[in-house]
Amino acid sequence: MTDPETTEGSSFPYSYDRTALAEDIRTRHGALEPGAESGEVVRVAGRVKTVRTHGKVAFADVDDPSGRVQLFATIGVLGEDGMAAFEGLSVGDIVGAEGEVVMTRRGELSVKVTSTVILASCQRSMPDSWHGVSDIEVRYRQRYLDLIVNPETRPVIKARADANAACRSFLEERGFLEVETPLLQPIAGGATARPFITHHNSLDIDLYLRIAPELYLKRLLIGGLEKVYELNRSFRNEGVSAQHNPEFTMLEAYEAYVDYHHTMSVVEDLVRAIAVRVNGGTVVTWDGGEFDLAEPFARITMFEAIETNSGPDLRDAWAGDDVEAFRSAATEVGISVDPSWSIGKILMETFEAVAEKKLIRPTFVAGMPKDVSPLAKDHREIKGFTEHADLIIGGMEMAPIYSELNDPDEQRRRFKAQMKARAAGDQEAAMADEDFLEALAYGMPPAGGFGLGIDRLLRLLLDLGSLRDVILFPTMKPEQ
């Protein structure tokens, strides 16, 4: 015999025919006089925020996506049983209600209910809706509660949708084609970062969650698609902080027959377009200050960035390949130098320690050491550098921009140098991708490319304290 408990279905309705939202009701009947009736019967639905009883009348506030609507119940309309059911509503319940739109004698626009139905009951105690969820851990772990009781969270979600739409609109107007490339890759390429690794049982091979889509997008350039982009999720097995999440959103795009000077200008215009779509303008408030993205973005060298922020002058030491001078300078600014670090790695660490966080206004730091930038062309003016620029805003790296390396022999040499660094213990060094080298041997046009961190840009535009504020479900430590 079947256990009867397993055959019982839910008592909650399968659907509810909602005919009006709170905003619709305000728009059509907000001008009613106190005590007036509209003559329009509506069906509303949403989550109960408050319930208030006053003898033979009772009220409940219900939230829907457009706002809040008040339900007005009387014993004269509902009868004793109906009134008892209405008064039995709990904060957090999702309900449907039907009735005429009226203006109460106290001037509250309301639905005078003739029937109510619980569409889903709330079986947990809701946080205080007046004070919201203030525990940051709860807000991140239980985002659904954050969304229910903290209304300021919802605009952040819309801002992300607006940013994504702005990216697509901007690039498509310029002839770029949106594509999709593999999340699971046999080689973790396209960036210097530690990857996540998994195993495919059927093929019995290890695969990596992509750290960047770069090498696949370049394959498309080789195939003749001259302007491509991907609004993608990438993964890096690194730390979690206000600026880092292991899973993040990046816009990566490539254009044939241009260099990084052209691409820097594209990125500059794109950042403005996203800001206008998200904030309605180009003025950004960040960490107590303000700046305008409409002003031209600065373009400086890494040496200039270090020097103008009270760091050492390292140009002569770089020209002379004086690694000891670099180690000494790095130690003086508080960096613990690993003996295995190359001169370029030390320079990058010095820049990040001395200058990066001080670059608040939009700045392109144009030129990166070759040994930490394996996928960009040699710099035309600075020996040992590549044409790799980083856009820094608010002290955060927003986008790397490259004149893309398209010489297969030089790319092989770069990969070998990276593999040597990897063998020496650098788990973020790039892996050699033989299939990409094979593709590159067929010829890739000169190109400019970039990767824009959408999460970081949103954090900046919305002036939020942490990257996790703009990620709906950030990666968290397990609860104890």
Tab-separated table of C-alpha atoms in Angstrom:
chain	number	residue	atom	x	y	z
A	1	MET	CA	0.000	0.000	0.000
A	2	THR	CA	1.200	3.482	-0.819
A	3	ASP	CA	1.964	5.718	2.122
A	4	PRO	CA	-0.853	8.289	2.016
A	5	GLU	CA	1.550	11.028	3.160
A	6	THR	CA	3.505	10.710	-0.080
A	7	THR	CA	0.423	11.269	-2.208
A	8	GLU	CA	-0.750	14.467	-0.606
A	9	GLY	CA	-0.162	17.486	-2.802
A	10	SER	CA	0.606	21.031	-1.747
A	11	SER	CA	-2.343	23.124	-0.645
A	12	PHE	CA	-0.877	26.193	-2.344
A	13	PRO	CA	-2.475	27.297	-5.642
A	14	TYR	CA	-0.666	26.632	-8.911
A	15	SER	CA	-1.103	30.188	-10.155
A	16	TYR	CA	-2.840	33.486	-9.472
A	17	ASP	CA	-4.270	35.841	-12.072
A	18	ARG	CA	-2.846	39.178	-10.947
A	19	THR	CA	-4.448	42.062	-12.841
A	20	ALA	CA	-2.671	45.079	-11.343
A	21	LEU	CA	0.566	46.140	-9.689
A	22	ALA	CA	0.872	48.710	-6.930
A	23	GLU	CA	2.232	51.267	-9.388
A	24	ASP	CA	-0.718	50.733	-11.741
A	25	ILE	CA	-3.120	51.414	-8.894
A	26	ARG	CA	-1.293	54.595	-7.856
A	27	THR	CA	-1.188	55.844	-11.431
A	28	ARG	CA	-4.885	55.320	-12.096
A	29	HIS	CA	-6.386	56.179	-8.717
A	30	GLY	CA	-3.864	58.156	-6.693
A	31	ALA	CA	-6.028	61.295	-6.992
A	32	LEU	CA	-9.125	59.802	-5.330
A	33	GLU	CA	-10.651	61.852	-2.534
A	34	PRO	CA	-10.607	60.418	1.019
A	35	GLY	CA	-13.507	57.988	1.415
A	36	ALA	CA	-14.019	57.656	-2.377
A	37	GLU	CA	-14.456	54.403	-4.302
A	38	SER	CA	-12.935	53.847	-7.751
A	39	GLY	CA	-15.378	51.280	-9.085
A	40	GLU	CA	-12.419	49.183	-10.358
A	41	VAL	CA	-11.927	45.677	-8.990
A	42	VAL	CA	-8.347	44.404	-9.129
A	43	ARG	CA	-6.434	41.295	-8.184
A	44	VAL	CA	-3.066	41.958	-6.554
A	45	ALA	CA	-0.355	39.619	-5.272
A	46	GLY	CA	2.872	39.915	-3.343
A	47	ARG	CA	4.640	39.397	-0.024
A	48	VAL	CA	3.032	40.552	3.240
A	49	LYS	CA	5.175	43.138	5.031
A	50	THR	CA	2.871	44.127	7.901
A	51	VAL	CA	-0.507	43.108	9.359
A	52	ARG	CA	-2.500	45.469	11.607
A	53	THR	CA	-5.831	44.687	13.258
A	54	HIS	CA	-8.283	47.237	14.671
A	55	GLY	CA	-11.405	45.470	15.834
A	56	LYS	CA	-13.765	45.129	12.874
A	57	VAL	CA	-11.194	46.351	10.337
A	58	ALA	CA	-7.673	45.187	9.512
A	59	PHE	CA	-4.889	46.212	7.168
A	60	ALA	CA	-1.968	44.490	5.499
A	61	ASP	CA	0.831	45.956	3.410
A	62	VAL	CA	1.888	43.835	0.432
A	63	ASP	CA	5.000	44.339	-1.694
A	64	ASP	CA	5.096	43.556	-5.398
A	65	PRO	CA	7.862	44.384	-7.921
A	66	SER	CA	6.550	47.921	-8.422
A	67	GLY	CA	6.038	48.931	-4.802
A	68	ARG	CA	3.654	48.500	-1.901
A	69	VAL	CA	-0.128	48.263	-1.838
A	70	GLN	CA	-2.371	48.341	1.229
A	71	LEU	CA	-5.076	45.736	1.700
A	72	PHE	CA	-8.126	46.942	3.639
A	73	ALA	CA	-10.360	44.292	5.236
A	74	THR	CA	-13.692	44.720	7.022
A	75	ILE	CA	-15.825	42.194	8.843
A	76	GLY	CA	-18.838	43.566	7.006
A	77	VAL	CA	-17.423	42.396	3.672
A	78	LEU	CA	-15.481	39.272	4.671
A	79	GLY	CA	-17.620	37.974	7.518
A	80	GLU	CA	-16.180	36.497	10.674
A	81	ASP	CA	-14.427	33.551	9.040
A	82	GLY	CA	-12.938	35.639	6.255
A	83	MET	CA	-11.843	38.274	8.741
A	84	ALA	CA	-10.197	35.652	10.945
A	85	ALA	CA	-8.338	34.302	7.906
A	86	PHE	CA	-7.150	37.793	6.977
A	87	GLU	CA	-5.982	38.521	10.507
A	88	GLY	CA	-4.160	35.191	10.451
A	89	LEU	CA	-1.851	36.328	7.662
A	90	SER	CA	1.805	36.302	8.713
A	91	VAL	CA	4.575	38.680	7.761
A	92	GLY	CA	6.386	37.040	4.860
A	93	ASP	CA	3.412	35.162	3.434
A	94	ILE	CA	2.860	35.517	-0.291
A	95	VAL	CA	-0.815	36.284	-0.860
A	96	GLY	CA	-3.301	37.118	-3.563
A	97	ALA	CA	-6.182	39.492	-2.886
A	98	GLU	CA	-9.182	40.704	-4.868
A	99	GLY	CA	-11.204	43.829	-4.231
A	100	GLU	CA	-12.154	47.346	-5.227
A	101	VAL	CA	-9.601	50.146	-5.216
A	102	VAL	CA	-10.659	52.750	-2.655
A	103	MET	CA	-9.244	55.703	-0.774
A	104	THR	CA	-9.718	55.239	2.969
A	105	ARG	CA	-11.080	58.094	5.069
A	106	ARG	CA	-7.505	58.696	6.258
A	107	GLY	CA	-6.347	59.124	2.665
A	108	GLU	CA	-4.660	55.724	2.163
A	109	LEU	CA	-5.053	54.227	-1.322
A	110	SER	CA	-6.109	50.626	-0.711
A	111	VAL	CA	-7.674	47.490	-2.101
A	112	LYS	CA	-10.847	46.765	-0.129
A	113	VAL	CA	-10.622	42.996	-0.206
A	114	THR	CA	-13.461	40.629	-0.929
A	115	SER	CA	-11.198	37.555	-0.905
A	116	THR	CA	-7.635	36.593	-0.016
A	117	VAL	CA	-5.643	33.429	-0.617
A	118	ILE	CA	-2.266	32.332	0.700
A	119	LEU	CA	-0.132	31.454	-2.327
A	120	ALA	CA	2.884	30.418	-0.228
A	121	SER	CA	3.314	30.621	3.511
A	122	CYS	CA	6.429	31.942	5.193
A	123	GLN	CA	7.563	29.268	7.649
A	124	ARG	CA	10.524	31.163	9.083
A	125	SER	CA	10.651	34.316	11.177
A	126	MET	CA	11.317	37.244	8.901
A	127	PRO	CA	13.984	39.830	9.791
A	128	ASP	CA	12.684	43.139	11.090
A	129	SER	CA	11.428	44.786	7.903
A	130	TRP	CA	11.944	48.244	9.390
A	131	HIS	CA	15.658	47.737	10.032
A	132	GLY	CA	16.481	45.310	7.260
A	133	VAL	CA	19.234	42.705	7.271
A	134	SER	CA	22.310	44.448	8.638
A	135	ASP	CA	24.522	41.389	9.224
A	136	ILE	CA	26.756	41.401	6.153
A	137	GLU	CA	27.293	37.638	6.320
A	138	VAL	CA	23.543	37.032	6.259
A	139	ARG	CA	23.121	39.450	3.366
A	140	TYR	CA	25.650	37.558	1.248
A	141	ARG	CA	24.710	34.007	2.293
A	142	GLN	CA	20.952	34.511	2.216
A	143	ARG	CA	20.620	36.982	-0.621
A	144	TYR	CA	16.907	36.229	-0.871
A	145	LEU	CA	16.403	37.750	2.603
A	146	ASP	CA	18.504	40.735	1.622
A	147	LEU	CA	16.296	41.254	-1.432
A	148	ILE	CA	13.101	40.905	0.613
A	149	VAL	CA	13.900	43.406	3.355
A	150	ASN	CA	16.601	45.701	1.921
A	151	PRO	CA	15.075	47.575	-1.036
A	152	GLU	CA	18.421	49.222	-1.873
A	153	THR	CA	19.713	45.835	-3.074
A	154	ARG	CA	17.372	45.612	-6.059
A	155	PRO	CA	18.735	48.634	-7.956
A	156	VAL	CA	22.150	46.946	-7.880
A	157	ILE	CA	20.681	44.024	-9.819
A	158	LYS	CA	19.164	46.394	-12.354
A	159	ALA	CA	22.495	48.196	-12.636
A	160	ARG	CA	24.179	44.950	-13.682
A	161	ALA	CA	21.497	44.319	-16.299
A	162	ASP	CA	21.932	47.894	-17.532
A	163	ALA	CA	25.718	47.499	-17.697
A	164	ASN	CA	25.435	44.277	-19.691
A	165	ALA	CA	22.958	45.891	-22.072
A	166	ALA	CA	25.241	48.910	-22.493
A	167	CYS	CA	28.198	46.650	-23.348
A	168	ARG	CA	26.237	44.793	-25.990
A	169	SER	CA	24.705	47.922	-27.500
A	170	PHE	CA	28.047	49.770	-27.625
A	171	LEU	CA	29.930	46.934	-29.303
A	172	GLU	CA	27.184	45.877	-31.685
A	173	GLU	CA	26.855	49.465	-32.924
A	174	ARG	CA	30.547	49.223	-33.822
A	175	GLY	CA	30.175	45.985	-35.739
A	176	PHE	CA	31.315	43.509	-33.091
A	177	LEU	CA	29.844	40.007	-33.071
A	178	GLU	CA	28.938	38.347	-29.761
A	179	VAL	CA	30.261	34.789	-29.472
A	180	GLU	CA	30.536	32.006	-26.900
A	181	THR	CA	33.720	30.086	-26.127
A	182	PRO	CA	34.364	27.065	-23.857
A	183	LEU	CA	34.124	27.304	-20.088
A	184	LEU	CA	35.929	23.972	-19.787
A	185	GLN	CA	39.349	24.153	-21.410
A	186	PRO	CA	42.180	21.626	-21.768
A	187	ILE	CA	44.695	24.431	-21.125
A	188	ALA	CA	44.061	27.312	-18.720
A	189	GLY	CA	45.252	30.123	-20.965
A	190	GLY	CA	44.670	33.764	-21.715
A	191	ALA	CA	45.861	35.198	-18.397
A	192	THR	CA	48.380	34.694	-15.616
A	193	ALA	CA	46.260	33.213	-12.840
A	194	ARG	CA	45.824	29.999	-10.862
A	195	PRO	CA	43.005	27.896	-12.368
A	196	PHE	CA	40.367	25.555	-11.007
A	197	ILE	CA	40.902	22.000	-12.197
A	198	THR	CA	38.342	19.239	-12.730
A	199	HIS	CA	38.219	15.829	-14.403
A	200	HIS	CA	36.069	14.560	-17.256
A	201	ASN	CA	35.315	10.932	-16.477
A	202	SER	CA	34.244	9.755	-19.923
A	203	LEU	CA	37.293	11.197	-21.711
A	204	ASP	CA	39.527	10.583	-18.667
A	205	ILE	CA	41.169	13.986	-18.999
A	206	ASP	CA	41.735	16.924	-16.709
A	207	LEU	CA	40.028	20.157	-17.696
A	208	TYR	CA	40.219	23.690	-16.352
A	209	LEU	CA	37.550	26.290	-15.725
A	210	ARG	CA	38.600	29.149	-17.960
A	211	ILE	CA	40.593	31.975	-16.470
A	212	ALA	CA	39.924	34.030	-19.624
A	213	PRO	CA	38.436	33.449	-23.091
A	214	GLU	CA	41.350	35.225	-24.821
A	215	LEU	CA	43.000	32.401	-26.736
A	216	TYR	CA	39.695	31.144	-28.135
A	217	LEU	CA	38.634	34.620	-29.220
A	218	LYS	CA	41.986	35.024	-30.971
A	219	ARG	CA	41.336	31.764	-32.807
A	220	LEU	CA	38.247	33.483	-34.207
A	221	LEU	CA	40.381	36.403	-35.417
A	222	ILE	CA	42.536	33.838	-37.213
A	223	GLY	CA	39.359	32.380	-38.724
A	224	GLY	CA	38.387	35.732	-40.213
A	225	LEU	CA	35.955	37.139	-37.626
A	226	GLU	CA	37.533	40.568	-37.320
A	227	LYS	CA	35.488	42.023	-34.423
A	228	VAL	CA	34.365	39.634	-31.679
A	229	TYR	CA	33.404	39.890	-28.032
A	230	GLU	CA	32.180	37.712	-25.197
A	231	LEU	CA	30.420	38.837	-22.022
A	232	ASN	CA	31.667	35.929	-20.000
A	233	ARG	CA	32.056	34.238	-16.657
A	234	SER	CA	35.655	33.397	-15.771
A	235	PHE	CA	37.162	31.621	-12.773
A	236	ARG	CA	40.415	32.077	-10.865
A	237	ASN	CA	41.472	29.952	-7.924
A	238	GLU	CA	42.724	32.857	-5.879
A	239	GLY	CA	41.851	34.838	-2.779
A	240	VAL	CA	38.506	36.336	-1.812
A	241	SER	CA	38.500	40.032	-0.918
A	242	ALA	CA	36.743	43.334	-1.516
A	243	GLN	CA	38.275	43.277	-5.026
A	244	HIS	CA	38.315	39.555	-5.825
A	245	ASN	CA	35.803	36.751	-6.210
A	246	PRO	CA	36.777	33.356	-7.676
A	247	GLU	CA	33.909	33.610	-10.174
A	248	PHE	CA	33.507	36.923	-11.963
A	249	THR	CA	32.080	38.634	-15.046
A	250	MET	CA	34.356	40.039	-17.710
A	251	LEU	CA	33.791	41.599	-21.100
A	252	GLU	CA	36.520	40.587	-23.517
A	253	ALA	CA	36.729	41.932	-27.083
A	254	TYR	CA	39.134	41.866	-30.025
A	255	GLU	CA	39.391	43.974	-33.161
A	256	ALA	CA	41.657	43.238	-36.134
A	257	TYR	CA	44.031	45.779	-37.701
A	258	VAL	CA	44.238	48.134	-34.700
A	259	ASP	CA	46.693	48.495	-31.806
A	260	TYR	CA	46.357	49.248	-28.115
A	261	HIS	CA	46.265	53.010	-28.663
A	262	HIS	CA	43.027	52.618	-30.623
A	263	THR	CA	41.674	50.072	-28.157
A	264	MET	CA	42.357	52.343	-25.183
A	265	SER	CA	40.119	54.939	-26.820
A	266	VAL	CA	37.408	52.309	-27.366
A	267	VAL	CA	37.555	51.264	-23.709
A	268	GLU	CA	37.419	54.901	-22.598
A	269	ASP	CA	34.231	55.473	-24.590
A	270	LEU	CA	32.761	52.171	-23.419
A	271	VAL	CA	33.279	52.982	-19.727
A	272	ARG	CA	31.484	56.307	-20.268
A	273	ALA	CA	28.605	54.577	-22.058
A	274	ILE	CA	28.194	52.095	-19.189
A	275	ALA	CA	28.267	54.914	-16.623
A	276	VAL	CA	25.569	56.848	-18.471
A	277	ARG	CA	23.373	53.741	-18.715
A	278	VAL	CA	23.856	52.795	-15.045
A	279	ASN	CA	23.989	56.214	-13.342
A	280	GLY	CA	22.441	58.531	-15.891
A	281	GLY	CA	25.651	60.527	-16.260
A	282	THR	CA	29.448	60.447	-16.154
A	283	VAL	CA	30.081	61.940	-12.700
A	284	VAL	CA	31.276	59.250	-10.274
A	285	THR	CA	31.189	59.491	-6.492
A	286	TRP	CA	33.763	57.169	-5.006
A	287	ASP	CA	35.068	56.757	-1.462
A	288	GLY	CA	34.151	60.301	-0.426
A	289	GLY	CA	35.469	61.980	-3.584
A	290	GLU	CA	34.122	62.784	-7.014
A	291	PHE	CA	35.417	62.793	-10.589
A	292	ASP	CA	33.970	63.028	-14.075
A	293	LEU	CA	34.492	60.244	-16.604
A	294	ALA	CA	33.789	62.771	-19.360
A	295	GLU	CA	37.286	64.195	-18.828
A	296	PRO	CA	40.049	62.579	-20.931
A	297	PHE	CA	41.598	59.534	-19.285
A	298	ALA	CA	45.280	60.032	-18.420
A	299	ARG	CA	47.926	57.911	-20.162
A	300	ILE	CA	51.214	57.447	-18.280
A	301	THR	CA	54.038	54.921	-18.049
A	302	MET	CA	54.503	52.578	-15.110
A	303	PHE	CA	57.683	54.459	-14.162
A	304	GLU	CA	55.775	57.757	-14.118
A	305	ALA	CA	53.034	56.209	-11.985
A	306	ILE	CA	55.600	55.065	-9.403
A	307	GLU	CA	57.567	58.318	-9.361
A	308	THR	CA	54.542	60.639	-9.091
A	309	ASN	CA	53.388	58.665	-6.056
A	310	SER	CA	56.638	59.103	-4.115
A	311	GLY	CA	58.219	55.907	-5.350
A	312	PRO	CA	61.780	55.387	-6.624
A	313	ASP	CA	63.030	56.332	-10.107
A	314	LEU	CA	63.688	52.925	-11.639
A	315	ARG	CA	64.301	53.807	-15.290
A	316	ASP	CA	68.084	53.606	-15.196
A	317	ALA	CA	67.969	50.376	-13.204
A	318	TRP	CA	65.558	48.944	-15.789
A	319	ALA	CA	67.733	50.042	-18.709
A	320	GLY	CA	70.740	48.421	-17.007
A	321	ASP	CA	68.860	45.249	-16.058
A	322	ASP	CA	69.970	45.891	-12.472
A	323	VAL	CA	67.948	43.337	-10.535
A	324	GLU	CA	69.712	44.128	-7.262
A	325	ALA	CA	68.649	47.782	-7.519
A	326	PHE	CA	65.071	46.601	-8.016
A	327	ARG	CA	65.227	44.257	-5.033
A	328	SER	CA	66.620	47.031	-2.858
A	329	ALA	CA	63.970	49.535	-4.013
A	330	ALA	CA	61.175	47.025	-3.441
A	331	THR	CA	62.432	46.197	0.046
A	332	GLU	CA	62.538	49.902	0.922
A	333	VAL	CA	58.821	50.255	0.153
A	334	GLY	CA	57.944	47.240	2.299
A	335	ILE	CA	57.831	44.429	-0.255
A	336	SER	CA	59.124	41.011	0.737
A	337	VAL	CA	60.926	39.980	-2.435
A	338	ASP	CA	60.850	36.317	-3.401
A	339	PRO	CA	64.313	35.254	-4.676
A	340	SER	CA	62.678	33.629	-7.729
A	341	TRP	CA	61.041	36.865	-8.901
A	342	SER	CA	62.180	38.311	-12.211
A	343	ILE	CA	62.987	41.988	-12.569
A	344	GLY	CA	59.632	42.520	-14.282
A	345	LYS	CA	57.765	40.798	-11.450
A	346	ILE	CA	59.535	43.018	-8.903
A	347	LEU	CA	58.604	46.111	-10.915
A	348	MET	CA	54.944	45.026	-11.014
A	349	GLU	CA	54.909	44.398	-7.257
A	350	THR	CA	56.499	47.812	-6.672
A	351	PHE	CA	53.923	49.524	-8.875
A	352	GLU	CA	51.042	47.790	-7.092
A	353	ALA	CA	52.445	48.644	-3.646
A	354	VAL	CA	53.357	52.266	-4.355
A	355	ALA	CA	51.051	53.605	-7.052
A	356	GLU	CA	48.031	51.533	-8.047
A	357	LYS	CA	45.719	52.343	-5.126
A	358	LYS	CA	46.494	56.058	-5.501
A	359	LEU	CA	45.315	56.248	-9.116
A	360	ILE	CA	41.747	57.333	-8.443
A	361	ARG	CA	40.932	59.270	-11.604
A	362	PRO	CA	40.814	57.150	-14.771
A	363	THR	CA	44.372	56.394	-15.859
A	364	PHE	CA	45.873	54.105	-18.474
A	365	VAL	CA	49.205	52.778	-17.249
A	366	ALA	CA	50.623	52.032	-20.696
A	367	GLY	CA	53.374	49.429	-20.881
A	368	MET	CA	54.015	46.326	-18.789
A	369	PRO	CA	57.155	44.203	-18.287
A	370	LYS	CA	57.387	41.432	-20.877
A	371	ASP	CA	57.974	38.661	-18.343
A	372	VAL	CA	54.568	39.283	-16.717
A	373	SER	CA	52.745	39.997	-19.988
A	374	PRO	CA	53.170	36.964	-22.270
A	375	LEU	CA	50.408	37.722	-24.811
A	376	ALA	CA	51.129	41.296	-25.935
A	377	LYS	CA	53.478	42.693	-28.590
A	378	ASP	CA	56.843	44.211	-27.673
A	379	HIS	CA	56.677	47.874	-26.713
A	380	ARG	CA	57.838	50.143	-29.517
A	381	GLU	CA	59.711	52.498	-27.156
A	382	ILE	CA	60.540	50.788	-23.834
A	383	LYS	CA	62.904	47.833	-24.087
A	384	GLY	CA	61.715	44.762	-22.173
A	385	PHE	CA	58.113	46.034	-22.049
A	386	THR	CA	55.007	45.073	-23.982
A	387	GLU	CA	52.175	47.159	-25.354
A	388	HIS	CA	49.918	46.139	-22.522
A	389	ALA	CA	48.055	48.932	-20.725
A	390	ASP	CA	45.997	48.650	-17.560
A	391	LEU	CA	43.061	50.994	-16.980
A	392	ILE	CA	43.051	51.985	-13.306
A	393	ILE	CA	40.080	53.785	-11.749
A	394	GLY	CA	39.432	54.228	-8.053
A	395	GLY	CA	42.706	52.472	-7.283
A	396	MET	CA	41.495	49.288	-8.992
A	397	GLU	CA	42.553	47.617	-12.216
A	398	MET	CA	39.524	47.687	-14.495
A	399	ALA	CA	40.811	46.487	-17.846
A	400	PRO	CA	43.984	45.207	-19.458
A	401	ILE	CA	44.382	46.389	-23.077
A	402	TYR	CA	46.831	44.808	-25.533
A	403	SER	CA	48.444	45.213	-28.882
A	404	GLU	CA	48.008	41.479	-29.405
A	405	LEU	CA	51.060	39.322	-30.050
A	406	ASN	CA	50.623	37.565	-33.398
A	407	ASP	CA	54.124	36.188	-34.047
A	408	PRO	CA	53.968	32.407	-33.372
A	409	ASP	CA	57.726	32.095	-32.821
A	410	GLU	CA	57.797	34.918	-30.271
A	411	GLN	CA	54.652	33.547	-28.634
A	412	ARG	CA	56.381	30.165	-28.244
A	413	ARG	CA	59.379	31.858	-26.607
A	414	ARG	CA	57.040	33.685	-24.217
A	415	PHE	CA	55.235	30.452	-23.323
A	416	LYS	CA	58.584	28.743	-22.630
A	417	ALA	CA	59.562	31.573	-20.281
A	418	GLN	CA	56.236	31.251	-18.506
A	419	MET	CA	56.624	27.484	-18.164
A	420	LYS	CA	60.077	28.024	-16.692
A	421	ALA	CA	58.564	30.376	-14.122
A	422	ARG	CA	55.845	27.819	-13.442
A	423	ALA	CA	58.434	25.094	-12.866
A	424	ALA	CA	60.136	27.433	-10.387
A	425	GLY	CA	56.919	27.590	-8.352
A	426	ASP	CA	54.843	30.386	-9.901
A	427	GLN	CA	51.389	28.746	-10.094
A	428	GLU	CA	49.967	31.826	-11.831
A	429	ALA	CA	52.353	31.611	-14.786
A	430	ALA	CA	50.730	30.907	-18.145
A	431	MET	CA	50.568	27.392	-19.583
A	432	ALA	CA	51.857	26.668	-23.082
A	433	ASP	CA	48.950	26.079	-25.477
A	434	GLU	CA	50.238	24.099	-28.458
A	435	ASP	CA	46.879	24.140	-30.228
A	436	PHE	CA	46.828	27.941	-30.054
A	437	LEU	CA	50.376	28.087	-31.394
A	438	GLU	CA	49.285	25.859	-34.277
A	439	ALA	CA	46.386	28.219	-35.008
A	440	LEU	CA	48.679	31.240	-34.769
A	441	ALA	CA	50.962	29.691	-37.384
A	442	TYR	CA	48.170	30.176	-39.938
A	443	GLY	CA	48.407	33.932	-39.416
A	444	MET	CA	46.503	36.279	-37.101
A	445	PRO	CA	46.043	39.893	-38.191
A	446	PRO	CA	47.428	42.622	-35.948
A	447	ALA	CA	44.769	43.364	-33.363
A	448	GLY	CA	43.828	45.251	-30.235
A	449	GLY	CA	42.027	43.511	-27.391
A	450	PHE	CA	40.777	44.171	-23.882
A	451	GLY	CA	39.099	42.554	-20.904
A	452	LEU	CA	36.870	44.778	-18.757
A	453	GLY	CA	35.960	43.625	-15.244
A	454	ILE	CA	32.227	44.295	-15.007
A	455	ASP	CA	31.981	43.535	-11.279
A	456	ARG	CA	34.709	46.013	-10.354
A	457	LEU	CA	33.310	48.711	-12.610
A	458	LEU	CA	29.862	48.315	-11.061
A	459	ARG	CA	31.336	48.503	-7.565
A	460	LEU	CA	32.969	51.792	-8.562
A	461	LEU	CA	29.927	53.297	-10.313
A	462	LEU	CA	27.639	52.419	-7.396
A	463	ASP	CA	30.214	53.434	-4.728
A	464	LEU	CA	29.960	50.125	-2.864
A	465	GLY	CA	32.370	48.795	-0.283
A	466	SER	CA	32.963	45.326	-1.665
A	467	LEU	CA	32.827	43.354	-4.885
A	468	ARG	CA	30.422	41.007	-3.122
A	469	ASP	CA	27.856	43.808	-2.998
A	470	VAL	CA	27.443	43.572	-6.780
A	471	ILE	CA	27.554	39.760	-7.033
A	472	LEU	CA	24.251	38.133	-6.165
A	473	PHE	CA	25.740	34.957	-4.738
A	474	PRO	CA	29.408	35.559	-3.900
A	475	THR	CA	31.758	32.759	-2.893
A	476	MET	CA	31.800	32.412	0.913
A	477	LYS	CA	33.612	30.375	3.510
A	478	PRO	CA	31.491	27.483	4.822
A	479	GLU	CA	29.564	28.325	7.966
A	480	GLN	CA	31.011	26.886	11.150
